[in-house]
PDB file of C-alpha atoms and ligand atoms in Angstrom:
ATOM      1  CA  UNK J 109     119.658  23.228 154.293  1.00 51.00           C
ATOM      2  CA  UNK J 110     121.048  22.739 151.098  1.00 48.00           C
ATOM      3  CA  UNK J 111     119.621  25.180 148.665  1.00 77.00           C
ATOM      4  CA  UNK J 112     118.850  28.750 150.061  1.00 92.00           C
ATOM      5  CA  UNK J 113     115.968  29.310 147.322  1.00 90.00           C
ATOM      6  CA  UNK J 114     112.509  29.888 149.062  1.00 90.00           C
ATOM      7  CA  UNK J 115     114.182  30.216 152.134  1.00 97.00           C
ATOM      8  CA  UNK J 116     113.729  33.752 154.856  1.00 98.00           C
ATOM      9  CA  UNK J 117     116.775  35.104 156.403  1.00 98.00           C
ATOM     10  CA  UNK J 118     116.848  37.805 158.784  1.00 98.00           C
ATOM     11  CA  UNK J 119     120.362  40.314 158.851  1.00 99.00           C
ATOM     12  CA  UNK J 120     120.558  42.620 161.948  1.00 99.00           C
ATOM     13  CA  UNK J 121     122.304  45.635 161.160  1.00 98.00           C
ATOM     14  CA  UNK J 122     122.092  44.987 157.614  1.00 98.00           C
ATOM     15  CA  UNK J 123     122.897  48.662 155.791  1.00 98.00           C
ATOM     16  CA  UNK J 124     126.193  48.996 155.810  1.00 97.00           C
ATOM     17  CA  UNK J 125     129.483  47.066 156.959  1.00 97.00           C
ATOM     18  CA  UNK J 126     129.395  43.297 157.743  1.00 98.00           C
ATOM     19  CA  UNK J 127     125.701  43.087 157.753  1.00 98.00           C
ATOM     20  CA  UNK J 128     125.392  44.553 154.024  1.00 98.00           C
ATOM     21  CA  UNK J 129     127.772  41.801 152.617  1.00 98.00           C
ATOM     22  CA  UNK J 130     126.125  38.855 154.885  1.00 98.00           C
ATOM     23  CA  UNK J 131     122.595  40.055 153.657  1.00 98.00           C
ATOM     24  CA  UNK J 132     124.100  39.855 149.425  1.00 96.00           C
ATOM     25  CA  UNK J 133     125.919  36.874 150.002  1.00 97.00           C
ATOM     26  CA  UNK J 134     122.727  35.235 151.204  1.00 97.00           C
ATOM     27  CA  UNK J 135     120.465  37.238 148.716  1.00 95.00           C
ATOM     28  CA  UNK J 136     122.824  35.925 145.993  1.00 93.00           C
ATOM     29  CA  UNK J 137     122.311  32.494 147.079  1.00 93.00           C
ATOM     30  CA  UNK J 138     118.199  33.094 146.903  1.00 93.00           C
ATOM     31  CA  UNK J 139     117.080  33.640 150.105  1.00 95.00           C
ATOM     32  CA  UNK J 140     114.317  36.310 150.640  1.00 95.00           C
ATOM     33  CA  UNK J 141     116.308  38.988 152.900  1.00 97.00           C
ATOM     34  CA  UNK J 142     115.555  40.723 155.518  1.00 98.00           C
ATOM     35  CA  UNK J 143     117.378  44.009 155.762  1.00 98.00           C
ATOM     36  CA  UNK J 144     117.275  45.101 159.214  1.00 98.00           C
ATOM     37  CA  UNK J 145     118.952  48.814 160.114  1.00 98.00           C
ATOM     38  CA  UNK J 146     118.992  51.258 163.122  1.00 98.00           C
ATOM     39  CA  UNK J 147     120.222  54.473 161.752  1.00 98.00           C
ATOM     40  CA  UNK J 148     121.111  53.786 157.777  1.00 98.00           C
ATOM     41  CA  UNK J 149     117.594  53.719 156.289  1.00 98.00           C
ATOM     42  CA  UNK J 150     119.102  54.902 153.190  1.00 98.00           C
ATOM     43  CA  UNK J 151     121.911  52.582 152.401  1.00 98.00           C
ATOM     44  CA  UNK J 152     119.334  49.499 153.759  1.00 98.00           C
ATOM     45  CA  UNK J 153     117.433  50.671 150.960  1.00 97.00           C
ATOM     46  CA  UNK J 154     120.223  50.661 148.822  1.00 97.00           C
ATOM     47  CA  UNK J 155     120.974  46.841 149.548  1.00 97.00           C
ATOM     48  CA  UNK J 156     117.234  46.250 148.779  1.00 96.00           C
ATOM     49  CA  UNK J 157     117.720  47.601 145.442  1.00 95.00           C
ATOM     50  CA  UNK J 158     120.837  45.829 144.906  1.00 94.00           C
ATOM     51  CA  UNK J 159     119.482  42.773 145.663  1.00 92.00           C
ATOM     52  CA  UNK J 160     116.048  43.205 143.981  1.00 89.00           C
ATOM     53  CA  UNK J 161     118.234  44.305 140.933  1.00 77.00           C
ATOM     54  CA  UNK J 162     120.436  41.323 140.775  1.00 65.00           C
ATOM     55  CA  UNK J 163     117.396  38.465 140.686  1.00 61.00           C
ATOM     56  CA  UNK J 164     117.764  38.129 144.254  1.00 60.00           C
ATOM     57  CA  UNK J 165     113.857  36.533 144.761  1.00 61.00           C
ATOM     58  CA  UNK J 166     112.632  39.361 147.385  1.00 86.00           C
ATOM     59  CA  UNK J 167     114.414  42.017 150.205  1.00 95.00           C
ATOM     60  CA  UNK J 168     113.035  44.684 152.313  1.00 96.00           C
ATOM     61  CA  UNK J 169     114.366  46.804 154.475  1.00 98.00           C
ATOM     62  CA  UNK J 170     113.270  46.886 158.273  1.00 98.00           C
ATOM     63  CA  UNK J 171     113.952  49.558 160.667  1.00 98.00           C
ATOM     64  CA  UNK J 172     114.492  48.144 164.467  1.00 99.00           C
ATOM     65  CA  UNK J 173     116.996  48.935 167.383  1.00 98.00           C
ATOM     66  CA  UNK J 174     117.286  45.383 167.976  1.00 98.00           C
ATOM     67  CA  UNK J 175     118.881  46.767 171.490  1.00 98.00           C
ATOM     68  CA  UNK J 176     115.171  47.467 172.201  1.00 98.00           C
ATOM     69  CA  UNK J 177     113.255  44.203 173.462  1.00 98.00           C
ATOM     70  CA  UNK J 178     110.005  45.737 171.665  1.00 98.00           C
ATOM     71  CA  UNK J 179     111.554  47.010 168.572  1.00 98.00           C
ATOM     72  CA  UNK J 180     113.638  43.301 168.160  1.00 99.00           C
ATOM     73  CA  UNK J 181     110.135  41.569 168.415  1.00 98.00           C
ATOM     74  CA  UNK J 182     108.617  43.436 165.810  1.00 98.00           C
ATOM     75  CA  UNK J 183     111.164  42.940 163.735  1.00 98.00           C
ATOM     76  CA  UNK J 184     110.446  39.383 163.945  1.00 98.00           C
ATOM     77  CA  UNK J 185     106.837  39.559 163.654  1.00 98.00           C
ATOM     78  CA  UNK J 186     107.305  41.720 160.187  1.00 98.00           C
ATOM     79  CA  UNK J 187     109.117  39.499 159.269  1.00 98.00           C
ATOM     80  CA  UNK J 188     106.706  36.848 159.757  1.00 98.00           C
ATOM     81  CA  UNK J 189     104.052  39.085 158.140  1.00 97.00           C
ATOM     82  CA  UNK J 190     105.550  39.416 155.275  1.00 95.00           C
ATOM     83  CA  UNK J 191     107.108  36.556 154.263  1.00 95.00           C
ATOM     84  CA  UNK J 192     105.595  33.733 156.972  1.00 96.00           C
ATOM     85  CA  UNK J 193     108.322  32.023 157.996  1.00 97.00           C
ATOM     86  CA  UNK J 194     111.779  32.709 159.123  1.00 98.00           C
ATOM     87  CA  UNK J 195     114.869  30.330 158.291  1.00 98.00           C
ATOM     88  CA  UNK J 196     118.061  31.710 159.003  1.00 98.00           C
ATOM     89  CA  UNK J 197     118.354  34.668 161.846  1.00 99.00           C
ATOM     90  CA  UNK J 198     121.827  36.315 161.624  1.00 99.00           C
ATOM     91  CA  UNK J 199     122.524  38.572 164.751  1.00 99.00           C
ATOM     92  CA  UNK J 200     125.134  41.394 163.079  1.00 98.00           C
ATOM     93  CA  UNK J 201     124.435  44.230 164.691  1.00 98.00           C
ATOM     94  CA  UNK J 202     126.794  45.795 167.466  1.00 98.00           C
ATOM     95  CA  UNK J 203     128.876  48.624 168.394  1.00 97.00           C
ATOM     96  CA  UNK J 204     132.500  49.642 169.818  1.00 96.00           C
ATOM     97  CA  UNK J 205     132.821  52.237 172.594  1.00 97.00           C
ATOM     98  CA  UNK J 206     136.261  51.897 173.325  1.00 95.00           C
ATOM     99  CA  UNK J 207     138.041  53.148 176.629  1.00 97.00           C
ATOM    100  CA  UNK J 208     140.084  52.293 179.589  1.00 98.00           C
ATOM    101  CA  UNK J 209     138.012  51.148 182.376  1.00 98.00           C
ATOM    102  CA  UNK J 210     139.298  54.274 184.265  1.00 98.00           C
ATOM    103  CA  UNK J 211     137.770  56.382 181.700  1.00 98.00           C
ATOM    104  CA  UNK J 212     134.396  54.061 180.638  1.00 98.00           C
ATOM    105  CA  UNK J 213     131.433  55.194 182.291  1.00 98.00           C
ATOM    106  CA  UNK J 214     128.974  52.712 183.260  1.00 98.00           C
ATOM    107  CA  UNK J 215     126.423  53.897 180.627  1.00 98.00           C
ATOM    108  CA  UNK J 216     128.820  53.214 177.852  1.00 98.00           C
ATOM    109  CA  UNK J 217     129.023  49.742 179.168  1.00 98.00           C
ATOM    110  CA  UNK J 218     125.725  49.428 179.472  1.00 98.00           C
ATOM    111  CA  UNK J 219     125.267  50.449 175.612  1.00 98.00           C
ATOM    112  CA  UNK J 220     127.510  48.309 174.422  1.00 98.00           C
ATOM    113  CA  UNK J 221     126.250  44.878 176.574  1.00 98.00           C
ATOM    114  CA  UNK J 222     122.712  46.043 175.601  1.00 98.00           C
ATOM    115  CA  UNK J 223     123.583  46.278 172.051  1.00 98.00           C
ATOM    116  CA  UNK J 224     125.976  43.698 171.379  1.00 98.00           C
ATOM    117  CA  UNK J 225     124.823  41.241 173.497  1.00 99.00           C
ATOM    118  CA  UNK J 226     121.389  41.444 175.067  1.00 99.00           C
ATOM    119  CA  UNK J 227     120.408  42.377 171.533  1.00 99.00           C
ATOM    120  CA  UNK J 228     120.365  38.459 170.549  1.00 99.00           C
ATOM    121  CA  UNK J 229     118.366  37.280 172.985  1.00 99.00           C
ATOM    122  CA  UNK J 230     115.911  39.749 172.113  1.00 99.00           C
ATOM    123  CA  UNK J 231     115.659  38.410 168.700  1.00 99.00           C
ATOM    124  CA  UNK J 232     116.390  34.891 169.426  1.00 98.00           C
ATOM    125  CA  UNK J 233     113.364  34.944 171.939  1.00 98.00           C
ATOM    126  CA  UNK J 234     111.354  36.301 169.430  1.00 98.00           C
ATOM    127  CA  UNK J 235     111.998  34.075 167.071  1.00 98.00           C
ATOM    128  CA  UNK J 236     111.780  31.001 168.769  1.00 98.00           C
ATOM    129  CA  UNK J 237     108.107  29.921 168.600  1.00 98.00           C
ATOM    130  CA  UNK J 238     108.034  30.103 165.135  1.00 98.00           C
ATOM    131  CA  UNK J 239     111.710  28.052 164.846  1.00 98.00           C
ATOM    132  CA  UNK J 240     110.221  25.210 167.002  1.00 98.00           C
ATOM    133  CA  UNK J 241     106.811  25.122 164.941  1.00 98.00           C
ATOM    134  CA  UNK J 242     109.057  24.668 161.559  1.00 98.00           C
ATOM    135  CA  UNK J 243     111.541  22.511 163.208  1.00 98.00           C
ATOM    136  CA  UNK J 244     114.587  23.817 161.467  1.00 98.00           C
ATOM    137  CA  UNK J 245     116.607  27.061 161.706  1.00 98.00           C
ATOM    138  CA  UNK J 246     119.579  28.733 161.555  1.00 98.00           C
ATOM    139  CA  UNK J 247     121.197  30.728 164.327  1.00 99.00           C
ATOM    140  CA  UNK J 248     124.117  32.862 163.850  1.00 99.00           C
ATOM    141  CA  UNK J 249     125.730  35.207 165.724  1.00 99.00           C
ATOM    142  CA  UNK J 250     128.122  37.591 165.296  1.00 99.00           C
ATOM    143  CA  UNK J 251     130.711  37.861 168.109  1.00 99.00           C
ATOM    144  CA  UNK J 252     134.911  38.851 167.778  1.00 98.00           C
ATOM    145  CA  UNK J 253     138.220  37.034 168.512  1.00 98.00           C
ATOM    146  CA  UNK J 254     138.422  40.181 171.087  1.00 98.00           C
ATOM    147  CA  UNK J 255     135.482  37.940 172.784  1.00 98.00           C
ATOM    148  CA  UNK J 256     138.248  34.909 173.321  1.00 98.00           C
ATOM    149  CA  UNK J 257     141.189  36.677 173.318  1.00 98.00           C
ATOM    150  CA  UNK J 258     140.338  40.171 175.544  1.00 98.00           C
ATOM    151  CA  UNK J 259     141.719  43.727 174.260  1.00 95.00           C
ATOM    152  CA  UNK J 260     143.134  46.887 175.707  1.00 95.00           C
ATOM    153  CA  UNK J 261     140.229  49.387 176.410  1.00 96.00           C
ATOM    154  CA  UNK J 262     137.403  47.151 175.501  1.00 97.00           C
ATOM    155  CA  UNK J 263     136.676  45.715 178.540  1.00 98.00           C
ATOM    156  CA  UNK J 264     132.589  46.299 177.413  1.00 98.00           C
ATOM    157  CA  UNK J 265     132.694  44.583 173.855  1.00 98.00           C
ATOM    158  CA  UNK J 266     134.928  41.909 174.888  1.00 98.00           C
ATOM    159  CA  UNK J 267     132.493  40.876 178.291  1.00 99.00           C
ATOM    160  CA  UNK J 268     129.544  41.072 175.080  1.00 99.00           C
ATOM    161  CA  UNK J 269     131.488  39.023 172.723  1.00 99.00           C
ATOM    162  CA  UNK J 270     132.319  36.527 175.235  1.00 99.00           C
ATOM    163  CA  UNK J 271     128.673  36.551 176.475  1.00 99.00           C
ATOM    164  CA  UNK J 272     127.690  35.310 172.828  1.00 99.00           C
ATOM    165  CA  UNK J 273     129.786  32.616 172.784  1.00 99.00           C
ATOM    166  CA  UNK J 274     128.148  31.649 176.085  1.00 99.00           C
ATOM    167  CA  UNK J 275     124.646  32.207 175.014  1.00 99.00           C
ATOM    168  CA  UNK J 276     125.406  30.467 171.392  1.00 99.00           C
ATOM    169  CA  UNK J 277     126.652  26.957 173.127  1.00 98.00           C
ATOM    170  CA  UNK J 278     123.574  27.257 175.770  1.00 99.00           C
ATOM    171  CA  UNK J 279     121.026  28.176 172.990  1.00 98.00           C
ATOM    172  CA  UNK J 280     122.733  24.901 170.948  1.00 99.00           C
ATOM    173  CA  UNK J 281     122.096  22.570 173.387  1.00 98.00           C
ATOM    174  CA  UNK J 282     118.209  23.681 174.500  1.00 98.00           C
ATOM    175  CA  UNK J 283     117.541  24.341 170.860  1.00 98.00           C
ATOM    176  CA  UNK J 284     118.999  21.093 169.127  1.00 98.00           C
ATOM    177  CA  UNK J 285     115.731  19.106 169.631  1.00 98.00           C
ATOM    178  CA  UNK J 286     113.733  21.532 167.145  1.00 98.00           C
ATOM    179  CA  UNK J 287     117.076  21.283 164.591  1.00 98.00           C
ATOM    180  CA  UNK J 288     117.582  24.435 165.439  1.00 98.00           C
ATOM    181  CA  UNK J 289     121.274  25.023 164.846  1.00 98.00           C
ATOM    182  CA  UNK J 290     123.282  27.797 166.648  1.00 99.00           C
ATOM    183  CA  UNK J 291     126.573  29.222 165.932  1.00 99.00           C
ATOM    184  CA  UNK J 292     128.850  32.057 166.230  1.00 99.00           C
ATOM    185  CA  UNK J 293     130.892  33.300 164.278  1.00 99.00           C
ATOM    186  CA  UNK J 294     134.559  35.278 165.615  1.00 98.00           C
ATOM    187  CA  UNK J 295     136.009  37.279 163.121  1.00 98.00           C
ATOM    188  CA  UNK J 296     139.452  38.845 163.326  1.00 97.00           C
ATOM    189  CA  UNK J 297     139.656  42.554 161.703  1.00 96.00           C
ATOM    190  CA  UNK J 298     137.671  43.388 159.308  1.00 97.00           C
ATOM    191  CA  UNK J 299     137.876  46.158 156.894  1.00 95.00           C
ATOM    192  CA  UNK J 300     134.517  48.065 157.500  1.00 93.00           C
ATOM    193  CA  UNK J 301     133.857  51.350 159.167  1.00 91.00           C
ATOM    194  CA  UNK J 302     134.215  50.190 162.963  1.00 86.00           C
ATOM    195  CA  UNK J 303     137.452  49.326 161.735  1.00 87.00           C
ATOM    196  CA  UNK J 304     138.285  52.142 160.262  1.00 88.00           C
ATOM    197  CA  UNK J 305     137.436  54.382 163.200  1.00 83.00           C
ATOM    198  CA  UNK J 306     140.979  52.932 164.536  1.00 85.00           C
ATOM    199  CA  UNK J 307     144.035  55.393 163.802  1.00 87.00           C
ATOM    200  CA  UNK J 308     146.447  54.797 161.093  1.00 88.00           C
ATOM    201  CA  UNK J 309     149.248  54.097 163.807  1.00 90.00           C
ATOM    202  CA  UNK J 310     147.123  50.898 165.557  1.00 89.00           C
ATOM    203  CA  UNK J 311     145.888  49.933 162.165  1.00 90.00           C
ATOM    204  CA  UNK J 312     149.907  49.257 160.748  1.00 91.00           C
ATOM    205  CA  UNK J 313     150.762  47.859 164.727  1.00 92.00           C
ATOM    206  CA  UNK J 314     147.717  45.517 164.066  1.00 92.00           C
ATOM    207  CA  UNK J 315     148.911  44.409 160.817  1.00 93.00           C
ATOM    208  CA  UNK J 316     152.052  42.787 161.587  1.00 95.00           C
ATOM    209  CA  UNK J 317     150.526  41.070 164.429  1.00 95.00           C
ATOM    210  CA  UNK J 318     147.618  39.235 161.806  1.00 97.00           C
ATOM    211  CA  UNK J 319     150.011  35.819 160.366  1.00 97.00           C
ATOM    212  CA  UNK J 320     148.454  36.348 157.245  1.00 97.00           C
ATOM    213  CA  UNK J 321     149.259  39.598 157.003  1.00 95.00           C
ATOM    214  CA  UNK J 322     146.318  41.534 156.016  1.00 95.00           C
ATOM    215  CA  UNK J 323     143.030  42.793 157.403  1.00 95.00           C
ATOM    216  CA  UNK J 324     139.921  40.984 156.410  1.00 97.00           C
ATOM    217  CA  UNK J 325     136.956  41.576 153.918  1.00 97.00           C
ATOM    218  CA  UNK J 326     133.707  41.627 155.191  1.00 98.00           C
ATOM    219  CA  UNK J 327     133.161  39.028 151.667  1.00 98.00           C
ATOM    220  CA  UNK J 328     135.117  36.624 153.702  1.00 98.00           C
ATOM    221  CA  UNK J 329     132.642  36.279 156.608  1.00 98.00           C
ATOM    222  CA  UNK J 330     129.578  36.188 154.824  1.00 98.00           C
ATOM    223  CA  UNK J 331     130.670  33.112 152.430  1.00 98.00           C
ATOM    224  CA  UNK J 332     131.391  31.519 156.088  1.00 98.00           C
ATOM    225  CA  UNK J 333     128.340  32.386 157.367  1.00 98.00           C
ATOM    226  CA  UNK J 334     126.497  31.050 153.931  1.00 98.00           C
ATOM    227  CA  UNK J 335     128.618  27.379 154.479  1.00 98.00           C
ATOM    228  CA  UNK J 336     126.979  27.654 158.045  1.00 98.00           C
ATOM    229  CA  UNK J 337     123.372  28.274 156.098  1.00 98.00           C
ATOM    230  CA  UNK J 338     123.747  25.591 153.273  1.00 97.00           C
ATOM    231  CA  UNK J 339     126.505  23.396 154.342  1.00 96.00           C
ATOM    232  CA  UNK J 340     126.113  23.346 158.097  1.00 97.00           C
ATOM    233  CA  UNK J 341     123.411  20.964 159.138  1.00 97.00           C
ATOM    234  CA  UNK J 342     125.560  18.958 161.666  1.00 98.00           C
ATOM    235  CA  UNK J 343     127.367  22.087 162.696  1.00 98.00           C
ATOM    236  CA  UNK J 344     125.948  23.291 166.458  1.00 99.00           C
ATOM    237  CA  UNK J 345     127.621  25.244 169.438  1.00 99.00           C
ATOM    238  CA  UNK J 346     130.855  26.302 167.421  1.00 98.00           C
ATOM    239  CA  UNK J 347     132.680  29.190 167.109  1.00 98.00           C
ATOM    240  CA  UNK J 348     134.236  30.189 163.649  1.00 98.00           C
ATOM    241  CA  UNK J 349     137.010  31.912 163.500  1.00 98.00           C
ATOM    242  CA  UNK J 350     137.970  33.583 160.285  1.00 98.00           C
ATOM    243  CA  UNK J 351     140.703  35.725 161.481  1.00 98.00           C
ATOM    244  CA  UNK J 352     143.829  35.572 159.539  1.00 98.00           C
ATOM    245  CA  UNK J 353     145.358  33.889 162.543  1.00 98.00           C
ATOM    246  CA  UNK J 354     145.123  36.788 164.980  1.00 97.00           C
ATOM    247  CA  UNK J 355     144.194  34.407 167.457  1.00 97.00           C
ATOM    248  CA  UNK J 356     144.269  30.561 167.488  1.00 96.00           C
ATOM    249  CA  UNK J 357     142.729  27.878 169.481  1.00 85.00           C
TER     250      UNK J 357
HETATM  251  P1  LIG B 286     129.940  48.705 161.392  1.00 66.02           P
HETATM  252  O1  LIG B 286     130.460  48.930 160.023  1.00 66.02           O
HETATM  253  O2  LIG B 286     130.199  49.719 162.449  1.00 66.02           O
HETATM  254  O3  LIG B 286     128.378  48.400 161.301  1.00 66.02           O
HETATM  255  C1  LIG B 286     127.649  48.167 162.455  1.00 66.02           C
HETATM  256  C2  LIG B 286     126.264  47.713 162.061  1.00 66.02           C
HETATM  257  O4  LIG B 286     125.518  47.444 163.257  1.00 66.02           O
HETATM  258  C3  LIG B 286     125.517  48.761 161.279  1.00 66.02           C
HETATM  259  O5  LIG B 286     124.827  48.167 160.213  1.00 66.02           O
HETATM  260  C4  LIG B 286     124.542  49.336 162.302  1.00 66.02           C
HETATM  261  O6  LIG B 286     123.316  49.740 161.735  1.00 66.02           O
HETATM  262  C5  LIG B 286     124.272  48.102 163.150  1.00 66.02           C
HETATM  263  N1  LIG B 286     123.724  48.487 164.455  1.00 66.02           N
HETATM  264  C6  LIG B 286     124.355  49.122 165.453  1.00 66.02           C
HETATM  265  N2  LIG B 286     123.507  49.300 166.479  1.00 66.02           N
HETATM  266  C7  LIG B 286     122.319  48.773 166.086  1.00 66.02           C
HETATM  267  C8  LIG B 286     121.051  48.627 166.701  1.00 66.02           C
HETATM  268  N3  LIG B 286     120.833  49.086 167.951  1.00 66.02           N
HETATM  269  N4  LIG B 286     120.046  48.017 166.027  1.00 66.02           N
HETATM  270  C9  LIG B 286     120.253  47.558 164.770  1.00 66.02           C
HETATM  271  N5  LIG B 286     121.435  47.655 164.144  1.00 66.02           N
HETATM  272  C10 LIG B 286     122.449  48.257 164.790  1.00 66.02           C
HETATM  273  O7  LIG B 286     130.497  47.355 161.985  1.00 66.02           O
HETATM  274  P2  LIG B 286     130.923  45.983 161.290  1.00 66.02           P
HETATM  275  O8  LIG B 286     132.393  45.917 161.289  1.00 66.02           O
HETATM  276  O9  LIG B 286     130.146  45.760 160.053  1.00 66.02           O
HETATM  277  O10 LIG B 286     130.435  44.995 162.437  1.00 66.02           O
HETATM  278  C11 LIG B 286     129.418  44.022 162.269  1.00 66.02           C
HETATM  279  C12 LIG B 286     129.535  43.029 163.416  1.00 66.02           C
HETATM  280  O11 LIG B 286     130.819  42.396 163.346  1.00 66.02           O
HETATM  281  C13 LIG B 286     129.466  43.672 164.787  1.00 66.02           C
HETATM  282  O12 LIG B 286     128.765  42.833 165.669  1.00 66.02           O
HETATM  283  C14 LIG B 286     130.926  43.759 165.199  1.00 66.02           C
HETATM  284  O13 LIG B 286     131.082  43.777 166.591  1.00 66.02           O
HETATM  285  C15 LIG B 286     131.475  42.496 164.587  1.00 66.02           C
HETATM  286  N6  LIG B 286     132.931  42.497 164.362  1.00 66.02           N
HETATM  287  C16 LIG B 286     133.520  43.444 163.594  1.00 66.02           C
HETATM  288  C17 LIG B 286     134.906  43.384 163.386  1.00 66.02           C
HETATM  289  C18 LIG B 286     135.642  44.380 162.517  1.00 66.02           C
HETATM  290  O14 LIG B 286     136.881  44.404 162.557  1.00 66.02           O
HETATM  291  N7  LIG B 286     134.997  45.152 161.710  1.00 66.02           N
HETATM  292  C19 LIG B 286     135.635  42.371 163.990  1.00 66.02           C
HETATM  293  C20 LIG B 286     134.991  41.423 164.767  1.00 66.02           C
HETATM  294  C21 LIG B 286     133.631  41.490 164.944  1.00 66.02           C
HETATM  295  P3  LIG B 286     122.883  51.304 161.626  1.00 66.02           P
HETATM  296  O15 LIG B 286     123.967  52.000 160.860  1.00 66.02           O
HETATM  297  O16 LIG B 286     121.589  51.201 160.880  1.00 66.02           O
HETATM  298  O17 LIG B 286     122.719  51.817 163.020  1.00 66.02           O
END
């Protein structure tokens, strides 16, 4: 794609965390910005204003539970509304609800597939007439090494993250024709609040088994998933991993 100037890019779960950096990294870089949230209207708003206050061309902040089939397709249509076309769709958004299987209830896996998984399709779907009428696009998705590599008491987000990786290499192949490209992306730990929801104990445990020795930035993603938006024409069906070396293919 070369140049993001001109160019519409849509953040899921944009306010805060991951999402927030991935939605300035590509603001930064001149795309128009779509700041999509759930629950963090206000710091959404905040990114806006960040943006809008560092030249960044245009941002706005959307409110959706992308989990919601409805509210993802809206989304996607005010998007379209406002800014009539859609280049680069970034599916962020997800949550942890970590537990045993003894102890998970089935709603709590539920949440999580519907969330961290179903969630893309919704907005993938929705986005897909208007990606094959402009014959180009952007796909990424946001899954974890925990997707490839499984962890104790997340049975639910690593059966999600693995279902990205699934859906990302299916979506590559049916959407290639359109050059549509699709990719995920499978970070390691990341220093954000879902990360710092685990106790101190894990965190140090955790830390000595990363090779590099560190936990991530969220920074460190989002310039990844900006190579995928400017650099990555020729780049379909992979999985990034930008982990530290937690795990390695
Ligand atoms: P986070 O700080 O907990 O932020 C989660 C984000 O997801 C928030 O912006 C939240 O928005 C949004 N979200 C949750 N449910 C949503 C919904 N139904 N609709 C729209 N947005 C929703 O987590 P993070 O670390 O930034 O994680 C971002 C992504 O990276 C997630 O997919 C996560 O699984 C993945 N990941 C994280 C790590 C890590 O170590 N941090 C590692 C690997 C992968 P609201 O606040 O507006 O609800």
């Amino acid at each position: 794609m070369g140049s993001l100037e001109g160019a519409v890019a849509v953040v899921t779960g944009a306010g805060r965390g991951m999402g927030s950096a991935i939605a300035e990294e590509l603001g930064y870089a001149g795309a128009r910005v779509v700041v999509n949230y759930s629950r963090s209207k206000e710091p959404a708003e905040e990114v806006v204003e960040k943006l809008s206050g560092n030249g960044a061309e245009q941002a706005v902040a959307i409110g959706a539970d992308v989990s919601d089939a409805d509210q993802a397709r809206e989304l996607i249509e005010e998007t379209l509304e406002r800014f009539g076309r859609i280049d680069v769709l970034v599916n962020n958004a997800g949550i942890t609800v970590d537990k045993t299987m003894k102890k998970l209830t089935t709603d709590e896996w539920d949440r999580v597939v519907q969330v961290d998984l179903n969630s893309c399709y919704y907005t993938v779907k929705a986005a897909l007439p208007q990606f094959i009428e402009q014959e180009s696009g952007k796909i990424i998705n946001i899954s974890s090494f925990v997707g490839q590599a499984g962890n104790f008491g997340q049975t639910n987000y690593a059966a999600a993250k693995a279902g990205i990786i699934g859906f990302t290499k299916s979506a590559a192949q049916e959407l290639a024709r359109y050059n549509v490209t699709v990719n995920a992306i499978c970070p390691g730990f990341i220093e954000t609040e879902m990360f710092s929801a685990v106790p101190e104990e894990v965190k140090d445990r955790i830390r000595q088994r990363i090779p590099l020795g560190r936990i991530g930035e969220p920074r460190e993603v989002a310039r990844a998933v900006r190579f995928l938006v400017e650099d990555g024409d020729y780049i379909t069906g992979q999985t990034i991993n930008i982990n530290g070396g937690i795990y390695m293919q």
